[in-house]
CSV table of C-alpha atoms in Angstrom, one decimal:
chain,number,residue,atom,x,y,z
A,1,MET,CA,49.1,12.3,43.0
A,2,SER,CA,46.6,9.2,44.6
A,3,ALA,CA,42.8,8.3,43.1
A,4,SER,CA,40.0,9.6,44.6
A,5,PRO,CA,38.1,7.0,46.8
A,6,VAL,CA,35.3,6.7,44.5
A,7,LEU,CA,37.5,5.9,41.5
A,8,THR,CA,38.7,3.1,43.6
A,9,LEU,CA,36.1,1.6,44.8
A,10,ARG,CA,34.7,1.9,41.0
A,11,GLU,CA,37.9,-0.1,40.4
A,12,ALA,CA,37.9,-2.4,42.7
A,13,ALA,CA,34.4,-3.4,41.8
A,14,LEU,CA,35.0,-4.0,38.4
A,15,ALA,CA,38.1,-6.4,39.6
A,16,ASP,CA,35.6,-8.5,41.5
A,17,ARG,CA,33.0,-8.3,38.7
A,18,THR,CA,33.7,-12.3,38.3
A,19,GLY,CA,33.0,-12.7,42.1
A,20,LEU,CA,29.8,-10.9,42.5
A,21,ALA,CA,28.6,-12.9,39.0
A,22,ALA,CA,29.0,-15.9,40.5
A,23,ARG,CA,27.7,-14.8,44.2
A,24,HIS,CA,24.5,-12.7,42.3
A,25,PRO,CA,23.8,-14.9,38.9
A,26,GLU,CA,20.4,-13.4,39.1
A,27,VAL,CA,21.1,-9.9,38.7
A,28,PHE,CA,23.7,-10.4,36.0
A,29,ARG,CA,21.7,-12.8,34.4
A,30,ARG,CA,20.9,-11.0,30.8
A,31,ILE,CA,17.9,-12.8,30.3
A,32,THR,CA,15.0,-13.2,32.8
A,33,GLY,CA,11.8,-14.5,33.1
A,34,ALA,CA,10.8,-11.5,34.9
A,35,ARG,CA,12.0,-9.2,32.4
A,36,VAL,CA,11.2,-10.9,29.4
A,37,GLN,CA,7.3,-10.4,30.9
A,38,THR,CA,7.9,-6.9,31.3
A,39,VAL,CA,9.0,-6.6,27.7
A,40,LEU,CA,6.2,-8.1,26.5
A,41,LEU,CA,3.7,-6.7,28.9
A,42,ILE,CA,5.1,-3.0,27.1
A,43,ALA,CA,4.7,-4.4,24.2
A,44,ALA,CA,1.2,-5.3,24.2
A,45,ALA,CA,0.2,-2.0,25.8
A,46,LEU,CA,1.6,0.0,22.9
A,47,GLY,CA,0.2,-2.7,20.6
A,48,LEU,CA,-3.4,-2.2,22.6
A,49,LEU,CA,-2.3,2.1,22.1
A,50,VAL,CA,-1.8,2.3,18.3
A,51,PHE,CA,-4.7,-1.0,17.7
A,52,GLY,CA,-7.6,2.0,19.9
A,53,LEU,CA,-5.9,5.0,17.8
A,54,TRP,CA,-6.5,3.4,14.6
A,55,ARG,CA,-9.9,1.8,15.6
A,56,LEU,CA,-10.8,5.1,16.7
A,57,GLU,CA,-9.7,7.5,13.6
A,58,PHE,CA,-7.0,8.9,15.6
A,59,SER,CA,-6.7,12.0,13.2
A,60,PRO,CA,-3.4,14.3,14.0
A,61,GLY,CA,-4.6,16.4,11.2
A,62,ARG,CA,-8.5,16.3,12.3
A,63,ILE,CA,-7.3,17.7,15.9
A,64,ALA,CA,-5.0,20.0,14.2
A,65,GLY,CA,-7.4,21.9,11.8
A,66,GLY,CA,-9.7,22.2,14.9
A,67,PHE,CA,-7.9,24.1,16.8
A,68,GLY,CA,-8.9,27.0,14.4
A,69,GLN,CA,-12.6,26.5,14.8
A,70,LEU,CA,-11.9,26.4,18.5
A,71,LEU,CA,-9.7,29.9,18.6
A,72,GLN,CA,-13.3,31.2,16.7
A,73,PHE,CA,-15.0,29.9,19.4
A,74,LEU,CA,-13.2,31.4,22.4
A,75,GLY,CA,-13.2,34.9,20.2
A,76,LEU,CA,-16.7,34.8,19.9
A,77,MET,CA,-17.0,33.9,23.5
A,78,LEU,CA,-15.0,37.5,24.5
A,79,PRO,CA,-16.1,39.4,26.8
A,80,PRO,CA,-18.3,37.3,29.0
A,81,ASP,CA,-21.5,38.9,28.5
A,82,PRO,CA,-24.5,37.7,30.5
A,83,GLY,CA,-27.3,39.5,28.8
A,84,THR,CA,-30.2,41.1,31.2
A,85,THR,CA,-30.2,41.9,34.4
A,86,SER,CA,-32.6,39.2,34.6
A,87,ARG,CA,-30.9,36.8,32.7
A,88,ALA,CA,-27.9,37.5,34.9
A,89,LEU,CA,-30.1,36.4,38.0
A,90,LEU,CA,-31.4,33.5,36.0
A,91,ILE,CA,-27.7,32.3,35.9
A,92,LEU,CA,-26.8,33.3,39.6
A,93,ARG,CA,-29.7,31.0,41.0
A,94,GLY,CA,-28.7,28.3,38.8
A,95,LEU,CA,-24.9,28.3,39.9
A,96,GLY,CA,-26.7,28.4,43.7
A,97,GLU,CA,-29.2,25.1,42.8
A,98,THR,CA,-25.9,23.6,41.3
A,99,LEU,CA,-24.4,24.2,44.8
A,100,ALA,CA,-27.5,23.0,46.6
A,101,ILE,CA,-27.5,19.7,44.9
A,102,ALA,CA,-23.5,19.1,45.6
A,103,PHE,CA,-23.8,20.5,48.6
A,104,LEU,CA,-26.8,17.7,49.8
A,105,GLY,CA,-25.6,15.1,47.4
A,106,THR,CA,-22.5,14.9,49.3
A,107,LEU,CA,-23.5,15.2,53.1
A,108,LEU,CA,-26.2,12.0,52.4
A,109,ALA,CA,-24.2,9.7,50.6
A,110,ALA,CA,-21.2,10.3,53.2
A,111,GLY,CA,-23.9,9.3,55.7
A,112,ILE,CA,-25.3,6.7,54.3
A,113,ALA,CA,-21.9,4.8,53.6
A,114,PHE,CA,-20.3,5.8,56.8
A,115,PRO,CA,-21.9,3.4,58.4
A,116,LEU,CA,-22.0,0.8,55.3
A,117,SER,CA,-18.1,1.2,55.2
A,118,PHE,CA,-17.6,-0.7,58.1
A,119,LEU,CA,-19.3,-3.6,57.0
A,120,ALA,CA,-16.7,-3.4,53.8
A,121,ALA,CA,-13.5,-2.6,56.0
A,122,ARG,CA,-12.0,-6.1,57.2
A,123,ASN,CA,-11.3,-5.2,60.4
A,124,THR,CA,-14.4,-4.5,61.8
A,125,SER,CA,-16.7,-6.3,59.5
A,126,ALA,CA,-19.5,-8.7,60.9
A,127,GLY,CA,-18.1,-11.5,58.7
A,128,ARG,CA,-15.9,-12.8,55.4
A,129,LEU,CA,-19.3,-13.1,53.9
A,130,VAL,CA,-20.9,-9.8,54.9
A,131,HIS,CA,-17.5,-8.2,53.7
A,132,PHE,CA,-17.8,-9.9,50.7
A,133,LEU,CA,-21.3,-8.6,50.0
A,134,SER,CA,-20.5,-4.9,50.6
A,135,ARG,CA,-17.9,-4.7,48.8
A,136,ARG,CA,-18.9,-5.8,45.6
A,137,ALA,CA,-22.3,-3.5,46.6
A,138,LEU,CA,-19.9,-0.8,46.5
A,139,ASP,CA,-18.2,-1.4,43.1
A,140,SER,CA,-21.4,-2.0,41.6
A,141,ILE,CA,-22.9,0.9,42.6
A,142,ARG,CA,-19.2,3.3,42.4
A,143,GLY,CA,-19.4,0.9,38.8
A,144,ILE,CA,-22.5,3.2,36.9
A,145,ASP,CA,-21.6,7.2,36.8
A,146,ALA,CA,-23.2,10.3,38.2
A,147,LEU,CA,-24.3,11.4,34.8
A,148,ILE,CA,-25.9,7.7,34.3
A,149,TRP,CA,-27.8,7.6,38.0
A,150,ALA,CA,-29.2,11.6,36.6
A,151,LEU,CA,-31.0,9.7,33.6
A,152,ILE,CA,-32.5,6.9,35.7
A,153,TRP,CA,-33.9,9.2,38.8
A,154,VAL,CA,-35.1,11.8,36.1
A,155,SER,CA,-37.1,8.9,35.1
A,156,VAL,CA,-38.3,7.9,38.6
A,157,VAL,CA,-38.8,11.2,40.7
A,158,GLY,CA,-39.2,13.4,37.1
A,159,LEU,CA,-37.2,16.4,36.2
A,160,GLY,CA,-35.9,18.9,39.3
A,161,PRO,CA,-33.0,19.1,41.3
A,162,PHE,CA,-34.5,16.4,43.9
A,163,ALA,CA,-33.2,14.0,40.9
A,164,GLY,CA,-30.1,15.5,40.8
A,165,VAL,CA,-29.1,15.1,44.3
A,166,LEU,CA,-30.3,11.7,44.2
A,167,ALA,CA,-27.6,11.2,41.4
A,168,ILE,CA,-24.6,12.7,43.0
A,169,ALA,CA,-25.1,10.7,46.3
A,170,THR,CA,-26.2,6.8,44.8
A,171,GLY,CA,-23.2,8.0,42.7
A,172,ASP,CA,-20.8,8.6,46.1
A,173,ILE,CA,-22.3,6.0,47.7
A,174,GLY,CA,-19.7,3.5,46.6
A,175,THR,CA,-16.8,6.3,46.5
A,176,PHE,CA,-17.1,6.8,49.6
A,177,GLY,CA,-17.9,3.4,50.8
A,178,LYS,CA,-14.9,2.4,49.3
A,179,LEU,CA,-12.8,5.6,50.8
A,180,PHE,CA,-14.6,5.0,54.3
A,181,SER,CA,-13.4,1.2,54.4
A,182,GLU,CA,-9.5,1.0,53.3
A,183,ALA,CA,-9.4,4.4,56.1
A,184,ILE,CA,-11.0,1.9,58.6
A,185,GLU,CA,-8.6,-1.0,57.6
A,186,ALA,CA,-5.6,1.4,57.3
A,187,ALA,CA,-5.9,2.3,60.8
A,188,ASP,CA,-3.4,1.6,63.8
A,189,ARG,CA,-4.2,-1.3,65.7
A,190,ARG,CA,-3.1,-0.7,68.6
A,191,ALA,CA,-5.1,1.9,69.7
A,192,VAL,CA,-8.0,-1.1,69.4
A,193,GLU,CA,-5.8,-4.1,71.2
A,194,GLY,CA,-5.4,-0.9,74.1
A,195,VAL,CA,-9.2,-0.9,73.9
A,196,THR,CA,-10.2,-4.2,74.3
A,197,SER,CA,-7.2,-5.6,76.6
A,198,THR,CA,-9.1,-3.1,79.3
A,199,GLY,CA,-12.0,-5.5,79.3
A,200,GLY,CA,-13.8,-3.4,76.1
A,201,GLY,CA,-15.5,-5.0,73.1
A,202,LYS,CA,-15.1,-5.1,69.8
A,203,LEU,CA,-18.1,-1.9,69.5
A,204,ALA,CA,-15.8,-0.2,72.4
A,205,GLY,CA,-12.6,-0.8,70.2
A,206,ILE,CA,-14.5,1.0,67.0
A,207,ARG,CA,-15.7,3.6,69.3
A,208,PHE,CA,-12.9,4.6,71.1
A,209,GLY,CA,-10.1,2.3,68.8
A,210,VAL,CA,-11.1,3.8,65.0
A,211,LEU,CA,-13.1,6.5,65.0
A,212,PRO,CA,-10.8,9.3,66.5
A,213,ALA,CA,-8.0,7.9,64.0
A,214,VAL,CA,-10.4,7.7,61.2
A,215,LEU,CA,-12.4,10.6,61.2
A,216,PRO,CA,-10.4,13.7,60.1
A,217,VAL,CA,-9.2,11.1,57.0
A,218,MET,CA,-13.2,10.5,56.0
A,219,ALA,CA,-13.6,14.9,56.4
A,220,GLY,CA,-11.0,15.6,54.0
A,221,HIS,CA,-12.7,12.8,51.9
A,222,VAL,CA,-16.3,14.8,52.1
A,223,LEU,CA,-14.4,17.6,51.2
A,224,TYR,CA,-13.1,16.6,48.0
A,225,MET,CA,-15.8,14.7,47.1
A,226,PHE,CA,-18.2,17.9,47.7
A,227,GLU,CA,-15.1,20.6,45.2
A,228,SER,CA,-15.6,17.8,42.7
A,229,ASN,CA,-19.8,16.9,42.7
A,230,THR,CA,-20.0,21.0,41.7
A,231,ARG,CA,-18.6,20.7,38.6
A,232,SER,CA,-20.8,17.0,38.8
A,233,SER,CA,-23.8,19.1,39.3
A,234,THR,CA,-23.0,21.0,36.4
A,235,ILE,CA,-23.3,17.7,33.8
A,236,ILE,CA,-26.1,15.8,35.4
A,237,GLY,CA,-28.3,19.7,35.1
A,238,ILE,CA,-27.8,19.3,31.1
A,239,VAL,CA,-30.0,15.9,31.1
A,240,GLY,CA,-32.5,17.7,33.5
A,241,ALA,CA,-31.6,17.1,37.0
A,242,GLY,CA,-31.8,20.7,38.0
A,243,GLY,CA,-28.5,23.3,38.7
A,244,ILE,CA,-26.6,25.4,36.0
A,245,GLY,CA,-26.3,22.5,33.4
A,246,LEU,CA,-29.7,22.9,31.6
A,247,MET,CA,-29.0,26.7,31.1
A,248,LEU,CA,-25.2,26.7,29.3
A,249,SER,CA,-26.7,23.9,27.1
A,250,GLU,CA,-29.2,25.9,25.9
A,251,MET,CA,-27.1,28.5,25.5
A,252,ILE,CA,-24.5,26.6,23.7
A,253,ARG,CA,-27.4,25.3,21.5
A,254,THR,CA,-28.9,28.5,20.5
A,255,LEU,CA,-24.9,30.0,19.9
A,256,GLU,CA,-25.2,32.8,22.9
A,257,TRP,CA,-21.2,32.3,23.5
A,258,GLY,CA,-21.3,35.2,25.5
A,259,VAL,CA,-23.5,34.0,27.8
A,260,VAL,CA,-21.6,30.7,27.4
A,261,SER,CA,-18.4,32.3,28.5
A,262,PHE,CA,-20.0,34.5,31.5
A,263,ILE,CA,-21.2,30.5,33.2
A,264,VAL,CA,-18.0,29.2,32.1
A,265,LEU,CA,-16.3,31.3,34.2
A,266,LEU,CA,-18.3,31.4,37.4
A,267,ILE,CA,-18.2,28.0,37.5
A,268,LEU,CA,-14.9,28.2,37.6
A,269,VAL,CA,-14.6,31.0,40.6
A,270,ALA,CA,-17.0,29.1,42.2
A,271,VAL,CA,-15.0,25.5,41.9
A,272,ALA,CA,-11.7,27.7,42.6
A,273,VAL,CA,-13.6,29.5,46.0
A,274,ILE,CA,-14.7,26.2,47.5
A,275,ASP,CA,-11.0,24.2,46.7
A,276,ALA,CA,-9.2,27.0,48.7
A,277,ILE,CA,-12.3,26.5,51.7
A,278,SER,CA,-12.1,23.1,51.4
A,279,SER,CA,-7.9,22.6,51.6
A,280,ARG,CA,-7.5,25.3,54.4
A,281,LEU,CA,-10.6,22.7,56.1
A,282,ARG,CA,-8.6,19.8,55.1
A,283,ALA,CA,-5.2,20.8,56.1
A,284,GLY,CA,-6.8,21.8,59.8
A,285,LEU,CA,-7.5,18.4,59.7
A,286,ALA,CA,-4.3,17.2,59.1
A,287,GLY,CA,-2.7,19.1,61.8
């Protein structure tokens, strides 16, 4: 009975191991600089993880003990109950205000970041200095969380949804600027070369070569960020930037757990609906 072709090839490779080792010594070398560096990086990461858990007083016992209290809270939150009709209407109004904050903040940020992204993109920037400064400015804006921006804008313009819109917009300018500029840099250059070969300038190349390719990508980013900002608008409302977050914080403070679960359920439903709609729209844009 003849041996299988796979076994024959394996035996031939093992027989020629000495020749392979002579032709490719870097593969058969047991200890290399790259392997030592990889092992050291993994060891350093594990050491940092262990130190962080110890320094932050991580305790599995505390987590296990907290599950009982968590189950107790969940029991108090069932069934969801808004209470009176007037309170239910206030909750719905707060949810609508939260959605409005997310929508307006997202659109405002996208409108401001759109021209800035062309300055931050390497292939459309006016120069290296402009590219560098634009990138660093966007990084600085993106490095501050929306909750911090909410605290700043509440101090500047006062309490209310206007501060929430400004907080969402300011935080998203940096995010949109980075995403848009990366989409511009990844655009196919052959379309731009085709425009310039017919006598078009740089602006014509951007208008007819870059924009048609990146606009669907940018629209997809805007739809995704609107979904994400719906959750962020709830958080910034806790510090007085409008929306349903302030009411949620107040219900938790007064131990109205049935109302808390009702508000959380409404937020989950709203996010799920927005996700389903934006997914369909992104699929249409991609198609």
